[in-house]
XYZ file of C-alpha atoms in Angstrom:
533
model
C 0.045 0.085 0.047
C 3.342 2.379 0.777
C 4.548 1.932 -2.425
C 1.134 2.377 -4.260
C 0.994 5.529 -2.492
C 4.274 6.714 -3.308
C 3.421 6.003 -7.336
C 0.127 7.885 -6.734
C 2.053 10.914 -5.291
C 3.966 11.206 -7.538
C 2.239 10.379 -10.852
C -0.278 13.577 -9.128
C 3.357 15.844 -8.394
C 3.517 15.154 -12.926
C -0.025 16.237 -13.188
C 0.294 19.324 -11.189
C 3.608 20.630 -12.898
C 2.009 20.902 -15.732
C -1.058 22.649 -14.265
C 1.504 24.930 -12.305
C 3.319 26.269 -14.755
C -0.082 27.557 -16.257
C -1.214 28.798 -13.326
C 2.273 30.347 -12.775
C 1.942 31.797 -16.110
C -1.499 33.135 -15.566
C -0.233 35.334 -12.642
C 3.358 36.464 -14.176
C 0.423 37.376 -17.325
C 1.927 35.049 -19.647
C -1.858 34.478 -20.732
C -1.500 38.075 -22.664
C 0.710 36.798 -25.054
C -0.415 37.288 -28.844
C -3.653 35.115 -29.628
C -1.783 33.632 -32.919
C -0.022 31.626 -29.583
C -3.231 30.361 -28.208
C -4.562 29.018 -31.270
C -4.981 25.776 -29.911
C -7.239 26.451 -26.823
C -10.447 24.820 -27.207
C -13.690 27.248 -26.458
C -15.876 26.886 -23.436
C -19.122 25.619 -23.964
C -22.197 27.796 -23.145
C -23.797 26.200 -21.460
C -20.166 26.135 -18.757
C -20.286 30.016 -18.656
C -23.958 29.670 -18.068
C -23.078 27.497 -15.159
C -20.051 28.878 -13.865
C -22.082 32.370 -13.641
C -25.250 31.070 -12.068
C -23.029 29.127 -8.973
C -20.952 32.488 -9.126
C -24.394 34.532 -8.910
C -25.482 31.629 -6.280
C -22.513 32.224 -4.413
C -22.732 35.934 -4.117
C -25.912 35.401 -2.509
C -24.226 33.112 0.173
C -22.128 35.762 1.225
C -24.282 38.898 0.195
C -27.409 38.080 3.173
C -24.891 36.877 5.856
C -22.626 40.933 5.348
C -27.005 41.832 4.970
C -27.296 40.759 8.877
C -24.079 42.407 10.105
C -25.646 45.537 8.628
C -29.105 45.080 10.257
C -27.544 45.299 13.594
C -25.251 48.607 12.757
C -27.831 50.581 11.114
C -30.192 49.553 14.042
C -27.870 50.427 16.554
C -29.266 52.211 19.068
C -33.395 50.255 18.362
C -31.473 46.852 19.721
C -29.958 48.801 21.886
C -32.972 49.913 23.386
C -35.477 47.778 22.970
C -33.067 44.796 24.403
C -31.998 47.498 27.060
C -28.415 46.625 26.203
C -25.704 48.711 27.132
C -22.644 49.799 25.294
C -20.262 46.733 26.262
C -23.069 43.632 25.530
C -23.415 45.689 21.689
C -20.110 45.036 21.496
C -19.725 41.894 22.143
C -22.772 41.033 20.464
C -20.614 42.898 17.550
C -17.764 41.128 17.998
C -15.913 38.389 20.054
C -19.440 36.486 20.243
C -19.304 35.322 16.407
C -15.709 35.813 15.791
C -14.035 33.281 18.172
C -16.998 31.162 17.388
C -15.953 31.705 13.520
C -12.286 31.351 14.215
C -12.647 27.690 16.396
C -15.142 26.020 14.247
C -14.119 28.070 10.655
C -10.842 25.594 10.456
C -11.890 21.999 11.421
C -14.893 22.297 9.140
C -13.149 23.864 5.921
C -10.957 20.800 6.509
C -12.854 17.754 6.998
C -14.575 20.292 2.814
C -11.463 19.816 1.777
C -10.835 16.032 2.911
C -14.440 14.686 2.001
C -14.368 16.865 -1.725
C -17.623 17.926 -0.093
C -17.730 21.948 -0.301
C -20.488 22.571 -1.537
C -22.651 20.362 0.994
C -21.279 21.650 4.108
C -22.104 24.790 2.711
C -25.252 24.014 2.262
C -25.665 23.073 5.545
C -23.682 25.530 7.016
C -26.279 28.259 4.761
C -29.012 26.003 6.540
C -27.405 26.642 9.863
C -26.892 29.953 10.657
C -30.016 31.363 8.568
C -32.154 29.630 11.325
C -29.879 31.057 14.318
C -30.568 34.490 12.349
C -34.014 34.135 12.378
C -33.700 33.372 16.152
C -32.651 36.655 16.812
C -35.635 38.235 15.537
C -36.794 36.219 18.026
C -35.202 36.959 20.995
C -36.334 39.719 23.812
C -32.815 39.893 25.737
C -28.707 39.782 25.689
C -28.719 36.259 26.456
C -31.079 34.988 24.316
C -29.384 37.580 20.811
C -26.001 36.072 22.567
C -26.568 32.374 21.414
C -28.639 33.378 18.925
C -25.541 35.332 17.039
C -23.082 32.270 18.788
C -24.816 29.793 16.864
C -24.398 32.048 13.789
C -21.492 32.168 13.639
C -20.893 28.240 13.716
C -22.861 28.448 10.374
C -21.422 31.343 8.630
C -17.516 30.380 9.666
C -16.324 28.108 6.582
C -18.364 30.195 3.610
C -16.235 32.798 2.933
C -13.391 29.992 2.705
C -15.557 27.760 1.330
C -16.836 30.093 -1.560
C -13.723 31.695 -2.365
C -12.316 27.953 -3.018
C -14.698 27.260 -4.969
C -14.400 30.297 -6.747
C -11.278 29.472 -7.392
C -11.500 26.918 -8.858
C -14.886 27.180 -11.301
C -13.424 29.768 -13.656
C -9.237 29.785 -15.107
C -7.431 31.482 -13.718
C -7.166 34.498 -15.681
C -10.513 35.216 -14.774
C -9.621 34.645 -11.240
C -9.712 37.908 -10.097
C -12.984 39.414 -11.713
C -15.073 36.489 -10.745
C -13.384 36.679 -7.499
C -14.367 40.761 -7.356
C -17.877 39.751 -8.016
C -18.664 37.259 -5.394
C -16.904 40.005 -2.640
C -19.855 42.832 -4.190
C -21.877 41.201 -1.855
C -19.985 43.202 0.930
C -21.053 46.096 -0.714
C -24.738 45.908 -1.828
C -25.370 43.652 1.547
C -24.767 47.072 3.208
C -26.804 49.487 0.469
C -29.804 46.753 0.889
C -29.645 47.506 4.903
C -29.818 51.109 4.558
C -32.499 51.731 2.513
C -34.261 49.055 4.797
C -33.081 51.052 7.620
C -35.036 54.072 6.532
C -37.930 52.596 5.887
C -38.531 50.658 8.785
C -37.874 54.143 10.289
C -40.324 56.058 8.380
C -42.508 53.219 8.996
C -41.953 52.838 13.284
C -41.244 48.839 11.533
C -38.814 46.912 14.144
C -35.327 45.953 13.087
C -36.696 42.105 14.419
C -38.459 41.929 10.952
C -35.362 42.292 9.112
C -34.105 39.461 10.793
C -36.588 37.160 10.267
C -37.021 38.087 6.441
C -33.262 37.488 6.438
C -33.378 34.394 8.526
C -36.571 32.399 5.532
C -34.199 34.140 2.559
C -31.612 32.337 3.465
C -32.964 29.222 4.223
C -34.338 28.958 0.849
C -31.227 30.281 -0.495
C -29.132 27.229 1.665
C -31.430 24.227 -0.904
C -31.330 26.141 -3.897
C -27.550 26.051 -3.617
C -27.747 21.901 -2.563
C -29.494 21.440 -6.080
C -27.527 23.686 -8.060
C -23.773 23.732 -7.248
C -21.469 20.433 -7.890
C -18.245 20.271 -6.373
C -15.669 21.323 -8.626
C -12.307 20.294 -10.416
C -9.742 21.200 -8.556
C -7.067 23.326 -9.639
C -2.902 23.775 -9.610
C -1.516 26.107 -6.713
C 0.805 28.754 -8.495
C 3.403 27.959 -6.878
C 6.197 25.752 -7.274
C 5.557 22.122 -5.492
C 8.917 21.300 -5.420
C 9.019 23.057 -1.867
C 6.703 20.908 -1.003
C 6.539 19.215 2.202
C 4.156 17.240 0.518
C 3.037 16.849 -3.166
C -0.848 15.299 -2.116
C -1.747 18.336 -1.398
C -1.378 20.067 -4.238
C -3.143 18.084 -7.056
C -4.777 14.187 -6.940
C -7.904 12.249 -4.984
C -8.555 10.844 -1.857
C -10.633 8.137 -2.903
C -8.327 5.159 -2.515
C -6.362 6.807 0.591
C -9.974 7.138 2.970
C -7.214 7.047 6.292
C -6.955 8.707 9.470
C -2.756 8.043 8.873
C -3.110 10.099 4.920
C -5.758 12.648 6.483
C -3.012 14.024 9.761
C -0.111 14.033 6.525
C -2.668 15.930 5.098
C -2.783 18.213 7.601
C 0.861 18.703 9.051
C 1.908 19.236 5.342
C -0.448 22.201 4.838
C 0.856 23.696 8.076
C 4.526 23.080 6.825
C 3.289 24.522 3.481
C 1.764 27.496 5.457
C 4.848 28.003 7.799
C 7.498 27.793 4.898
C 5.617 30.790 2.761
C 7.495 34.088 3.653
C 4.440 35.785 3.012
C 1.448 34.209 4.521
C 1.809 35.486 7.957
C 2.575 39.196 6.813
C -0.237 38.909 4.522
C -3.222 37.294 7.568
C -1.720 40.156 9.331
C -1.541 42.973 6.971
C -5.127 41.886 5.885
C -5.822 41.749 9.891
C -5.035 45.432 10.665
C -7.191 46.177 7.062
C -9.995 44.884 8.515
C -10.035 46.112 11.446
C -10.366 49.058 10.378
C -13.407 47.981 8.210
C -15.427 46.648 10.817
C -14.829 49.392 13.072
C -16.104 51.685 9.771
C -18.618 49.534 9.804
C -20.641 49.027 13.387
C -19.614 52.547 14.717
C -19.620 54.962 11.603
C -23.952 54.482 10.279
C -24.648 54.866 14.214
C -22.234 57.643 14.842
C -23.842 59.451 11.723
C -27.306 59.430 12.601
C -26.865 61.492 16.180
C -24.734 63.711 14.263
C -27.057 64.570 11.350
C -30.004 63.903 12.999
C -32.568 66.824 11.099
C -31.952 64.237 8.216
C -34.367 61.703 7.636
C -32.600 60.158 4.399
C -28.877 60.065 5.583
C -29.083 55.848 6.133
C -30.631 55.957 2.506
C -28.474 58.558 0.811
C -25.198 56.463 3.259
C -26.480 52.753 1.700
C -26.441 53.952 -2.001
C -22.730 55.309 -1.230
C -21.048 52.243 0.034
C -23.429 49.643 -2.471
C -23.411 52.034 -5.726
C -18.938 53.199 -5.413
C -18.066 50.377 -3.013
C -19.283 48.089 -6.335
C -18.331 49.845 -8.541
C -14.496 50.169 -6.765
C -14.312 46.371 -5.791
C -15.318 44.878 -9.544
C -12.666 48.035 -10.924
C -9.464 46.481 -8.527
C -10.259 42.841 -9.984
C -10.250 44.409 -13.361
C -7.058 46.199 -12.969
C -4.985 43.233 -11.658
C -6.723 41.073 -14.889
C -5.393 43.463 -16.898
C -2.002 44.353 -15.120
C -0.149 41.732 -17.160
C 3.022 40.480 -15.795
C 2.859 42.620 -12.314
C -0.774 40.486 -11.721
C 0.486 38.866 -8.488
C 1.813 42.078 -7.437
C -1.257 44.201 -7.995
C -3.278 43.172 -5.200
C -1.124 44.343 -2.267
C -0.283 47.759 -3.984
C -4.066 48.802 -4.687
C -4.545 47.601 -1.257
C -1.763 49.364 0.300
C -1.493 52.777 -1.658
C -6.215 52.463 -1.498
C -6.265 52.519 1.759
C -3.536 55.053 2.571
C -5.110 57.288 0.373
C -8.901 56.963 2.083
C -7.628 57.056 5.657
C -7.577 61.469 5.363
C -10.694 61.805 3.344
C -12.286 59.163 6.364
C -10.911 61.693 9.237
C -12.668 64.381 7.473
C -15.821 62.419 7.220
C -16.122 62.114 11.168
C -15.103 65.797 11.474
C -17.605 66.717 8.322
C -19.836 68.579 10.911
C -16.971 70.713 12.449
C -15.999 71.176 9.424
C -19.468 72.797 8.338
C -19.316 75.074 11.068
C -22.584 73.727 12.348
C -24.322 73.730 9.581
C -25.616 70.551 8.476
C -26.474 71.229 4.951
C -23.513 71.670 4.598
C -21.875 68.750 7.008
C -23.842 66.677 4.707
C -22.755 67.500 1.407
C -18.776 67.646 2.549
C -19.575 64.121 3.955
C -21.008 62.067 0.968
C -18.560 63.944 -0.904
C -15.371 62.825 1.040
C -16.947 59.112 1.311
C -17.478 59.193 -1.906
C -13.693 59.397 -2.402
C -13.113 57.319 0.853
C -14.663 54.129 -0.717
C -13.278 54.836 -4.693
C -10.135 54.593 -2.641
C -10.047 52.201 0.048
C -12.592 48.926 -1.254
C -10.541 48.284 -4.927
C -8.833 45.681 -2.773
C -11.257 42.707 -1.498
C -11.817 39.999 -4.296
C -8.155 40.852 -5.839
C -6.698 39.845 -2.438
C -9.048 36.355 -1.893
C -7.647 35.954 -6.020
C -3.476 36.282 -4.873
C -4.837 34.595 -1.288
C -6.369 31.367 -3.572
C -3.690 30.806 -6.245
C -0.488 30.919 -3.457
C -1.838 28.103 -1.066
C -1.871 24.491 -2.140
C -5.149 22.814 -4.600
C -5.975 19.965 -2.542
C -6.030 21.846 0.769
C -7.157 25.540 -0.440
C -9.931 25.697 2.079
C -8.438 24.519 4.808
C -5.565 27.020 4.316
C -8.329 29.821 3.813
C -9.665 29.260 6.705
C -6.991 29.199 9.124
C -6.370 32.672 6.910
C -9.674 34.118 7.716
C -10.164 32.509 11.037
C -6.801 34.710 11.817
C -8.217 37.696 10.472
C -11.711 37.431 12.129
C -9.849 37.616 15.232
C -8.363 40.619 14.697
C -11.118 42.706 13.290
C -13.437 41.344 16.049
C -11.685 42.844 18.435
C -12.311 46.258 17.414
C -16.272 46.443 18.675
C -14.761 44.716 21.678
C -12.272 47.434 22.411
C -14.746 49.945 21.429
C -17.318 48.568 23.234
C -15.383 48.798 26.374
C -13.916 52.339 26.015
C -17.622 53.583 25.712
C -19.278 50.801 28.488
C -19.565 54.382 31.198
C -21.351 57.169 28.517
C -24.891 56.865 27.812
C -25.385 55.814 24.134
C -27.931 59.695 23.577
C -25.980 61.600 24.951
C -23.135 64.074 23.217
C -20.325 62.786 25.584
C -21.016 59.641 23.845
C -21.094 61.307 20.321
C -17.416 62.892 21.158
C -16.367 59.840 22.011
C -17.005 57.908 18.811
C -16.161 60.449 16.623
C -12.340 60.399 18.379
C -12.311 56.298 18.147
C -13.565 56.235 14.788
C -10.674 59.376 13.392
C -7.743 57.297 15.337
C -8.544 53.367 14.617
C -9.243 54.038 11.215
C -6.515 55.593 9.406
C -4.747 53.690 11.745
C -5.260 50.082 10.545
C -5.137 51.344 6.462
C -1.086 52.626 7.301
C -0.625 49.996 9.557
C -2.287 47.059 6.677
C -0.483 49.402 3.985
C 3.014 49.674 5.354
C 2.453 45.590 5.790
C 1.631 45.029 2.515
C 4.359 46.992 0.654
C 6.766 45.342 2.557
C 5.217 42.554 1.813
C 5.520 42.541 -2.230
C 9.089 41.047 -2.308
C 7.882 37.980 -0.510
C 4.873 36.913 -2.411
C 7.532 37.044 -5.189
C 9.121 34.584 -3.613
C 6.617 32.438 -2.249
C 5.946 32.451 -6.464
C 8.996 31.547 -7.563
C 8.938 28.465 -4.976
C 11.367 30.181 -2.444
C 9.969 29.526 0.666
C 11.690 27.863 3.659
C 12.951 24.123 2.726
C 11.758 21.130 4.173
C 13.454 20.516 7.265
C 14.955 24.190 7.358
C 12.813 25.932 9.480
C 14.274 27.409 12.843
C 13.191 27.092 16.022
C 12.791 31.120 15.927
C 9.922 31.008 13.119
C 8.356 28.192 14.758
C 8.260 29.667 18.489
C 7.163 33.160 16.549
C 4.083 31.639 15.135
C 3.540 29.779 18.241
C 3.466 31.931 20.671
C 1.829 34.185 18.612
C -1.060 32.397 18.709
C -0.412 31.834 22.416
C -0.533 35.778 23.330
C -2.988 36.229 20.522
C -5.690 33.329 22.365
C -4.737 35.051 25.906
C -5.698 38.634 24.492
C -8.842 36.939 22.727
C -10.194 35.635 25.942
C -9.258 38.112 28.107
C -11.438 40.406 26.355
C -13.759 38.001 25.802
C -14.361 37.469 29.409
C -13.967 41.266 30.017
C -17.023 42.055 28.179
C -19.414 39.758 29.878
C -18.236 40.375 33.537
C -18.986 44.036 32.829
C -22.305 42.982 30.445
C -23.832 40.364 33.444
C -22.575 42.761 36.165
C -24.497 46.315 34.741
C -27.369 43.571 33.269
């Protein structure tokens, strides 16, 4: 049996060599050679194109509903707090680690099972059904502990959704269209916020409670979960962009599990994937930089709508216009980012790093002007709103180019066979980082009445500091990572057996320290919430 496995892996390695060359060429722009050099490239049947487009659309709807839930709580912040008798600390728990810890703990093992069993579509369908039920239960909650348990359950269901979707799309489309396809998927983030803004405005005008929106999301999610299982089929794995010669185990790149369904093989897959990540020169800088970027985005998404509503109480259409700007400008920006990377030729691999880093740095001063728009207008609300809408559009068009392109780069860098698992490690890391934002802010605002002037002023200071700092920290990290991404694509990772104790210790130490901080923040928030309650 061992001889058979070695022969099988050797055969898989040979297949991968052919596939990897194609993907490396795609990242370096080799597919942009003159058309006559590709005259023998087979055309994709129309039915295949339609199926791929429909599949991406269904994945988009799944992600859209998941984001929509988050933005409903953000837009209805004051209503949620008052109707459930919450404190600022309670709200911080609900919008922070209540779902973040569940995400981080469950995403990794669920993603590994999905990869190992080649059951990504099945896992996605079951996960969508589960989190939809939990969202519905949020709409039926009557106190802090009920909605907390419902959100933890939702976090368990939503944990693998992003990693599964990125992984499936990366295998559905050709590498040259990956950047654009992933960008189309991430339009769900911005449409989710846009639709939430319109619903918040309509609900406010009619006096409809926020719980109705949650129940509607839950019902729609259940229907979509069934549709996902009916339409989607498990796609064939595409090769990674990294050279296989540096792999500690070629079976994490290509090949099937059908003849190797054994605990020993699963263990080998697991250890090989962890080894691959540790030996990559770029992975952890990419993850930490993205975490800083998402930290700022989480602060923006959870607290900016409520802050602006308090700042401009005489503007009834503020949330509606805010949502339109987010939906329209954000959607255009993320698709443009995908197009830029698709047409970047030999710079395709590093372009996501540049647009993320430079875009965020440029966006930072626009965010500051947003926060102080009323002050800059001399207290005139009409002039303040005009300033706000203008700079907000500028902030989004520069900052939101990155999501789809960045995910595409990760999908092409990671091992093909355990791509979902490795993506889950990445998403779990950044989720723990950015989920700390509401937790920290909730603790900072715990002694302020949500309707007081002091609360608004304190929130202003927090937004003006945390968002720009996160953008710049991420930008510096990503610019420093360009050469490391190039090295990983070329296969110049740390060689097998040459990982230093310092490198291993740094990774282990980071996770222990970060885990301790996460637990400390979460427990502190729960204790304060129980004492206040």
